[in-house]
Amino acid sequence: MDRPYNSKVLWLFWTAAVIIIFTGLGLRDPWPADEPRFAQIAMQMVQSGDWFFPRRGGELYPDKPPVFMWSIAIFYWLTGSLKLAFLLPSALCSMITLYLTFDITKRLWDRTTGMLAAGALLLTLQFVIQAKSAQIDAMVSCWIAIGCYGLLRHLLLQDGWSWYWLGFAAMGLGVITKGVGFLPVLMLIPFFIARRVFPRQSTATGSAWHWWSGPVVMLITIGLWLIPMLIIVSHSDDTTLQAYRDNIMLKQTATRYADAWHHIKPFWYYLTSVIPVLWLPLSLLLPWLVPEWVKACKKGELRIILPLFWILLLLLFFSMSPGKRGVYILPALPMLALISAPYLRQMLNKPAASWALWLTTGLISTVLLIVAIGGWYGLDAIVQLVKEYELDPWSFLLTCSVVGFISLALSWRYKALSWAYYIPLLWLLYSTWGYLLMAPAKTPQKILEQSAKHLPASGELAMIGLKEQFLLFSDMPFTHFGYHTPIEQQQAMAWRWLKQHPDSRILAASDEKLNCFRSEQGTKLGHAHRQDWLLLGPKSAALSCPQTDSLTPVYRTEKTSVYDHN
């Protein structure tokens, strides 16, 4: 039974969740790699009025459907502040995911277990990392969480087919957000198997038509964006729109999964390089959780079987693709919290589990202390870690370490609380002091300021090898030669463009193979984003440059940015 004080505890929890997730909103700029891209696209949507086809500096962006960019654009249009708008969708989606995790666990068990599930999710590193990032994954994870929620309400609680259809509608929205939104449908595999193995369990039943109606709802939802897009493209003679359609429907879905061209990792990557760290603290508790899950499966406990095997299928799905990023498996975390929560109270009362959490907190605090002291005393091995970023983080790291040791002291009697004390405080430090500390290293503002000093009054900037953060932060007309255009072709186009605009300059990374330019004649601008940057003028251009017959367009944005990066 739930205890009477749980209402007050619940309000305190949600207050803490809001503080943890929303602290720092509006305090920092979009950071590479993905955030400047989405922020710039959203800003261009509002400024141009073209919301249907996302564009990056005038060039069509075919890598993802526009739903996530729409959400940033809507908040930008409402608030007028891109600095506030770009993080709002991830924060709000994470709060929704957190609530759904609490609610479905409460319905399957009780309110106390629901609070434990939500608390475990909030304390998991990867969940809050994405809640505080303007990547697309927090939103697609939200759609997937709604899909799982709807299926569980229908399959186990038998709350009606409307929840089943809601789940599939959410999957459709997930697909037009980031392709993999259909993943909750994998839960039907363990459901139908378990229903045969454990026929006495009470589960949802229905005709074949009922079961197939879900995928139909998903396809209809996908069609809300896909059909208008296909109609517009079919009635257009614009070959770039046709390339956009082909890219987003084939290359960015089936091809990206089966024949990935970047982020290539081994099959076991998630098990060895992602889960052990990013799924803390739950990954630390797996030695105690797994035996409990096995017992539950043997008893036919569908509340455990369905989410557990869905997580395993999700991991298998992403592990089979050669292209892997740690963030891909984020959607598994809400279901992991759900199946962990029923055992957390008894588990954390075990000395071994409590000591594991306490010692892990101590290890993190000790490492931070060693790094801070080593940095202060100029230990070369440590100073080199931040040398290229031109940071002086030692006071920040020392403070984070001290907070950790205070958490250890406060939790001495009940060691399992050490993580719960430490991690929220660590997030608050990171979201305030950390944001301000890292800002100079995370934006190209210094490079652009140096460029402006060497640029003639009537000149403009162009860039070889576009980095979206430069496009976002530029306060002058900005030209680029196509993000996906081969670099050799970009050089040829830049060489010709510079001949036509002798008062302008080309921005390029010094490690680019500049066959059409003499790097030694370029002006050194400094270091940013792990690269040294050069400004190339007419004197840097080679006497000749092999030209191509390609009709690839040159993209130019006017001075329309209203982004406040001061």
PDB file of N, CA, C and O in Angstrom, residues 149-192:
ATOM      1  N   TYR A 149       3.771   2.971 -23.661  1.00  0.00           N
ATOM      2  CA  TYR A 149       2.728   3.243 -22.665  1.00  0.00           C
ATOM      3  C   TYR A 149       1.369   2.783 -23.192  1.00  0.00           C
ATOM      4  O   TYR A 149       0.616   2.078 -22.497  1.00  0.00           O
ATOM      5  N   GLY A 150       1.048   3.182 -24.432  1.00  0.00           N
ATOM      6  CA  GLY A 150      -0.237   2.803 -24.999  1.00  0.00           C
ATOM      7  C   GLY A 150      -0.388   1.298 -25.139  1.00  0.00           C
ATOM      8  O   GLY A 150      -1.450   0.730 -24.837  1.00  0.00           O
ATOM      9  N   LEU A 151       0.680   0.628 -25.584  1.00  0.00           N
ATOM     10  CA  LEU A 151       0.611  -0.823 -25.730  1.00  0.00           C
ATOM     11  C   LEU A 151       0.437  -1.519 -24.385  1.00  0.00           C
ATOM     12  O   LEU A 151      -0.358  -2.456 -24.265  1.00  0.00           O
ATOM     13  N   LEU A 152       1.177  -1.087 -23.370  1.00  0.00           N
ATOM     14  CA  LEU A 152       1.056  -1.713 -22.055  1.00  0.00           C
ATOM     15  C   LEU A 152      -0.319  -1.468 -21.439  1.00  0.00           C
ATOM     16  O   LEU A 152      -0.882  -2.360 -20.781  1.00  0.00           O
ATOM     17  N   ARG A 153      -0.858  -0.262 -21.637  1.00  0.00           N
ATOM     18  CA  ARG A 153      -2.225  -0.007 -21.134  1.00  0.00           C
ATOM     19  C   ARG A 153      -3.217  -0.979 -21.771  1.00  0.00           C
ATOM     20  O   ARG A 153      -4.161  -1.450 -21.123  1.00  0.00           O
ATOM     21  N   HIS A 154      -3.009  -1.272 -23.044  1.00  0.00           N
ATOM     22  CA  HIS A 154      -3.938  -2.160 -23.736  1.00  0.00           C
ATOM     23  C   HIS A 154      -3.637  -3.632 -23.470  1.00  0.00           C
ATOM     24  O   HIS A 154      -4.532  -4.404 -23.115  1.00  0.00           O
ATOM     25  N   LEU A 155      -2.374  -4.027 -23.618  1.00  0.00           N
ATOM     26  CA  LEU A 155      -2.022  -5.443 -23.561  1.00  0.00           C
ATOM     27  C   LEU A 155      -2.158  -6.028 -22.171  1.00  0.00           C
ATOM     28  O   LEU A 155      -2.640  -7.162 -22.004  1.00  0.00           O
ATOM     29  N   LEU A 156      -1.728  -5.284 -21.149  1.00  0.00           N
ATOM     30  CA  LEU A 156      -1.706  -5.823 -19.788  1.00  0.00           C
ATOM     31  C   LEU A 156      -2.851  -5.316 -18.922  1.00  0.00           C
ATOM     32  O   LEU A 156      -3.426  -6.070 -18.146  1.00  0.00           O
ATOM     33  N   LEU A 157      -3.168  -4.030 -19.043  1.00  0.00           N
ATOM     34  CA  LEU A 157      -4.247  -3.470 -18.212  1.00  0.00           C
ATOM     35  C   LEU A 157      -5.607  -3.569 -18.868  1.00  0.00           C
ATOM     36  O   LEU A 157      -6.619  -3.329 -18.204  1.00  0.00           O
ATOM     37  N   GLN A 158      -5.622  -3.912 -20.160  1.00  0.00           N
ATOM     38  CA  GLN A 158      -6.876  -4.084 -20.908  1.00  0.00           C
ATOM     39  C   GLN A 158      -7.773  -2.859 -20.785  1.00  0.00           C
ATOM     40  O   GLN A 158      -8.974  -2.958 -20.516  1.00  0.00           O
ATOM     41  N   ASP A 159      -7.169  -1.699 -21.009  1.00  0.00           N
ATOM     42  CA  ASP A 159      -7.917  -0.436 -20.900  1.00  0.00           C
ATOM     43  C   ASP A 159      -8.593  -0.029 -22.207  1.00  0.00           C
ATOM     44  O   ASP A 159      -9.124   1.071 -22.304  1.00  0.00           O
ATOM     45  N   GLY A 160      -8.528  -0.875 -23.208  1.00  0.00           N
ATOM     46  CA  GLY A 160      -9.262  -0.594 -24.435  1.00  0.00           C
ATOM     47  C   GLY A 160      -8.352  -0.364 -25.633  1.00  0.00           C
ATOM     48  O   GLY A 160      -7.171  -0.053 -25.508  1.00  0.00           O
ATOM     49  N   TRP A 161      -8.978  -0.526 -26.816  1.00  0.00           N
ATOM     50  CA  TRP A 161      -8.218  -0.408 -28.066  1.00  0.00           C
ATOM     51  C   TRP A 161      -7.777   1.024 -28.344  1.00  0.00           C
ATOM     52  O   TRP A 161      -6.856   1.255 -29.143  1.00  0.00           O
ATOM     53  N   SER A 162      -8.409   1.986 -27.714  1.00  0.00           N
ATOM     54  CA  SER A 162      -8.008   3.383 -27.954  1.00  0.00           C
ATOM     55  C   SER A 162      -6.561   3.601 -27.527  1.00  0.00           C
ATOM     56  O   SER A 162      -5.833   4.377 -28.166  1.00  0.00           O
ATOM     57  N   TRP A 163      -6.126   2.921 -26.453  1.00  0.00           N
ATOM     58  CA  TRP A 163      -4.733   3.042 -26.023  1.00  0.00           C
ATOM     59  C   TRP A 163      -3.799   2.359 -27.019  1.00  0.00           C
ATOM     60  O   TRP A 163      -2.679   2.836 -27.258  1.00  0.00           O
ATOM     61  N   TYR A 164      -4.239   1.283 -27.581  1.00  0.00           N
ATOM     62  CA  TYR A 164      -3.468   0.588 -28.628  1.00  0.00           C
ATOM     63  C   TYR A 164      -3.267   1.512 -29.822  1.00  0.00           C
ATOM     64  O   TYR A 164      -2.157   1.655 -30.353  1.00  0.00           O
ATOM     65  N   TRP A 165      -4.345   2.168 -30.228  1.00  0.00           N
ATOM     66  CA  TRP A 165      -4.257   3.081 -31.376  1.00  0.00           C
ATOM     67  C   TRP A 165      -3.415   4.309 -31.040  1.00  0.00           C
ATOM     68  O   TRP A 165      -2.675   4.804 -31.883  1.00  0.00           O
ATOM     69  N   LEU A 166      -3.535   4.796 -29.817  1.00  0.00           N
ATOM     70  CA  LEU A 166      -2.683   5.925 -29.404  1.00  0.00           C
ATOM     71  C   LEU A 166      -1.207   5.544 -29.497  1.00  0.00           C
ATOM     72  O   LEU A 166      -0.378   6.336 -29.962  1.00  0.00           O
ATOM     73  N   GLY A 167      -0.885   4.330 -29.051  1.00  0.00           N
ATOM     74  CA  GLY A 167       0.500   3.878 -29.128  1.00  0.00           C
ATOM     75  C   GLY A 167       1.023   3.871 -30.547  1.00  0.00           C
ATOM     76  O   GLY A 167       2.146   4.311 -30.819  1.00  0.00           O
ATOM     77  N   PHE A 168       0.198   3.406 -31.478  1.00  0.00           N
ATOM     78  CA  PHE A 168       0.639   3.355 -32.872  1.00  0.00           C
ATOM     79  C   PHE A 168       0.671   4.745 -33.507  1.00  0.00           C
ATOM     80  O   PHE A 168       1.507   5.012 -34.378  1.00  0.00           O
ATOM     81  N   ALA A 169      -0.230   5.614 -33.091  1.00  0.00           N
ATOM     82  CA  ALA A 169      -0.159   6.993 -33.584  1.00  0.00           C
ATOM     83  C   ALA A 169       1.147   7.647 -33.146  1.00  0.00           C
ATOM     84  O   ALA A 169       1.802   8.363 -33.918  1.00  0.00           O
ATOM     85  N   ALA A 170       1.543   7.389 -31.890  1.00  0.00           N
ATOM     86  CA  ALA A 170       2.825   7.913 -31.398  1.00  0.00           C
ATOM     87  C   ALA A 170       3.992   7.329 -32.187  1.00  0.00           C
ATOM     88  O   ALA A 170       4.972   8.027 -32.479  1.00  0.00           O
ATOM     89  N   MET A 171       3.894   6.043 -32.548  1.00  0.00           N
ATOM     90  CA  MET A 171       4.942   5.453 -33.372  1.00  0.00           C
ATOM     91  C   MET A 171       5.048   6.172 -34.710  1.00  0.00           C
ATOM     92  O   MET A 171       6.156   6.406 -35.218  1.00  0.00           O
ATOM     93  N   GLY A 172       3.911   6.522 -35.293  1.00  0.00           N
ATOM     94  CA  GLY A 172       3.928   7.257 -36.557  1.00  0.00           C
ATOM     95  C   GLY A 172       4.624   8.593 -36.409  1.00  0.00           C
ATOM     96  O   GLY A 172       5.436   8.982 -37.266  1.00  0.00           O
ATOM     97  N   LEU A 173       4.320   9.309 -35.332  1.00  0.00           N
ATOM     98  CA  LEU A 173       4.999  10.580 -35.087  1.00  0.00           C
ATOM     99  C   LEU A 173       6.486  10.364 -34.852  1.00  0.00           C
ATOM    100  O   LEU A 173       7.319  11.192 -35.242  1.00  0.00           O
ATOM    101  N   GLY A 174       6.816   9.245 -34.201  1.00  0.00           N
ATOM    102  CA  GLY A 174       8.228   8.926 -34.000  1.00  0.00           C
ATOM    103  C   GLY A 174       8.951   8.668 -35.309  1.00  0.00           C
ATOM    104  O   GLY A 174      10.100   9.085 -35.491  1.00  0.00           O
ATOM    105  N   VAL A 175       8.271   8.001 -36.241  1.00  0.00           N
ATOM    106  CA  VAL A 175       8.878   7.709 -37.538  1.00  0.00           C
ATOM    107  C   VAL A 175       9.172   8.999 -38.301  1.00  0.00           C
ATOM    108  O   VAL A 175      10.233   9.136 -38.922  1.00  0.00           O
ATOM    109  N   ILE A 176       8.250   9.969 -38.261  1.00  0.00           N
ATOM    110  CA  ILE A 176       8.487  11.214 -38.997  1.00  0.00           C
ATOM    111  C   ILE A 176       9.278  12.209 -38.153  1.00  0.00           C
ATOM    112  O   ILE A 176       9.414  13.370 -38.532  1.00  0.00           O
ATOM    113  N   THR A 177       9.779  11.730 -37.021  1.00  0.00           N
ATOM    114  CA  THR A 177      10.757  12.502 -36.249  1.00  0.00           C
ATOM    115  C   THR A 177      12.155  11.948 -36.479  1.00  0.00           C
ATOM    116  O   THR A 177      13.091  12.689 -36.769  1.00  0.00           O
ATOM    117  N   LYS A 178      12.276  10.615 -36.400  1.00  0.00           N
ATOM    118  CA  LYS A 178      13.580   9.998 -36.631  1.00  0.00           C
ATOM    119  C   LYS A 178      13.452   8.512 -36.959  1.00  0.00           C
ATOM    120  O   LYS A 178      13.973   7.670 -36.244  1.00  0.00           O
ATOM    121  N   GLY A 179      12.752   8.175 -37.955  1.00  0.00           N
ATOM    122  CA  GLY A 179      12.791   6.839 -38.532  1.00  0.00           C
ATOM    123  C   GLY A 179      12.461   5.679 -37.617  1.00  0.00           C
ATOM    124  O   GLY A 179      11.589   4.872 -37.915  1.00  0.00           O
ATOM    125  N   VAL A 180      13.165   5.577 -36.479  1.00  0.00           N
ATOM    126  CA  VAL A 180      13.059   4.392 -35.622  1.00  0.00           C
ATOM    127  C   VAL A 180      11.885   4.466 -34.654  1.00  0.00           C
ATOM    128  O   VAL A 180      11.790   3.650 -33.742  1.00  0.00           O
ATOM    129  N   GLY A 181      10.984   5.398 -34.849  1.00  0.00           N
ATOM    130  CA  GLY A 181       9.859   5.546 -33.927  1.00  0.00           C
ATOM    131  C   GLY A 181       8.931   4.355 -33.869  1.00  0.00           C
ATOM    132  O   GLY A 181       8.101   4.248 -32.953  1.00  0.00           O
ATOM    133  N   PHE A 182       9.057   3.421 -34.818  1.00  0.00           N
ATOM    134  CA  PHE A 182       8.188   2.239 -34.846  1.00  0.00           C
ATOM    135  C   PHE A 182       8.580   1.187 -33.816  1.00  0.00           C
ATOM    136  O   PHE A 182       7.875   0.187 -33.634  1.00  0.00           O
ATOM    137  N   LEU A 183       9.677   1.370 -33.100  1.00  0.00           N
ATOM    138  CA  LEU A 183      10.248   0.317 -32.258  1.00  0.00           C
ATOM    139  C   LEU A 183       9.286  -0.282 -31.224  1.00  0.00           C
ATOM    140  O   LEU A 183       9.411  -1.466 -30.905  1.00  0.00           O
ATOM    141  N   PRO A 184       8.328   0.472 -30.642  1.00  0.00           N
ATOM    142  CA  PRO A 184       7.417  -0.179 -29.686  1.00  0.00           C
ATOM    143  C   PRO A 184       6.671  -1.375 -30.249  1.00  0.00           C
ATOM    144  O   PRO A 184       6.249  -2.255 -29.487  1.00  0.00           O
ATOM    145  N   VAL A 185       6.519  -1.442 -31.581  1.00  0.00           N
ATOM    146  CA  VAL A 185       5.796  -2.573 -32.164  1.00  0.00           C
ATOM    147  C   VAL A 185       6.497  -3.898 -31.854  1.00  0.00           C
ATOM    148  O   VAL A 185       5.862  -4.971 -31.833  1.00  0.00           O
ATOM    149  N   LEU A 186       7.808  -3.844 -31.557  1.00  0.00           N
ATOM    150  CA  LEU A 186       8.540  -5.068 -31.203  1.00  0.00           C
ATOM    151  C   LEU A 186       8.006  -5.711 -29.936  1.00  0.00           C
ATOM    152  O   LEU A 186       8.229  -6.906 -29.704  1.00  0.00           O
ATOM    153  N   MET A 187       7.291  -4.939 -29.118  1.00  0.00           N
ATOM    154  CA  MET A 187       6.731  -5.499 -27.889  1.00  0.00           C
ATOM    155  C   MET A 187       5.663  -6.553 -28.168  1.00  0.00           C
ATOM    156  O   MET A 187       5.370  -7.406 -27.311  1.00  0.00           O
ATOM    157  N   LEU A 188       5.082  -6.521 -29.353  1.00  0.00           N
ATOM    158  CA  LEU A 188       4.068  -7.520 -29.695  1.00  0.00           C
ATOM    159  C   LEU A 188       4.684  -8.912 -29.853  1.00  0.00           C
ATOM    160  O   LEU A 188       3.990  -9.922 -29.713  1.00  0.00           O
ATOM    161  N   ILE A 189       5.975  -8.984 -30.164  1.00  0.00           N
ATOM    162  CA  ILE A 189       6.627 -10.293 -30.322  1.00  0.00           C
ATOM    163  C   ILE A 189       6.629 -11.058 -28.993  1.00  0.00           C
ATOM    164  O   ILE A 189       6.107 -12.187 -28.929  1.00  0.00           O
ATOM    165  N   PRO A 190       7.201 -10.508 -27.915  1.00  0.00           N
ATOM    166  CA  PRO A 190       7.130 -11.247 -26.641  1.00  0.00           C
ATOM    167  C   PRO A 190       5.705 -11.399 -26.134  1.00  0.00           C
ATOM    168  O   PRO A 190       5.403 -12.372 -25.415  1.00  0.00           O
ATOM    169  N   PHE A 191       4.808 -10.474 -26.483  1.00  0.00           N
ATOM    170  CA  PHE A 191       3.425 -10.578 -26.012  1.00  0.00           C
ATOM    171  C   PHE A 191       2.759 -11.829 -26.565  1.00  0.00           C
ATOM    172  O   PHE A 191       2.178 -12.629 -25.817  1.00  0.00           O
ATOM    173  N   PHE A 192       2.813 -12.028 -27.881  1.00  0.00           N
ATOM    174  CA  PHE A 192       2.131 -13.182 -28.479  1.00  0.00           C
ATOM    175  C   PHE A 192       2.808 -14.494 -28.086  1.00  0.00           C
ATOM    176  O   PHE A 192       2.140 -15.519 -27.932  1.00  0.00           O
TER     177      PHE A 192
END
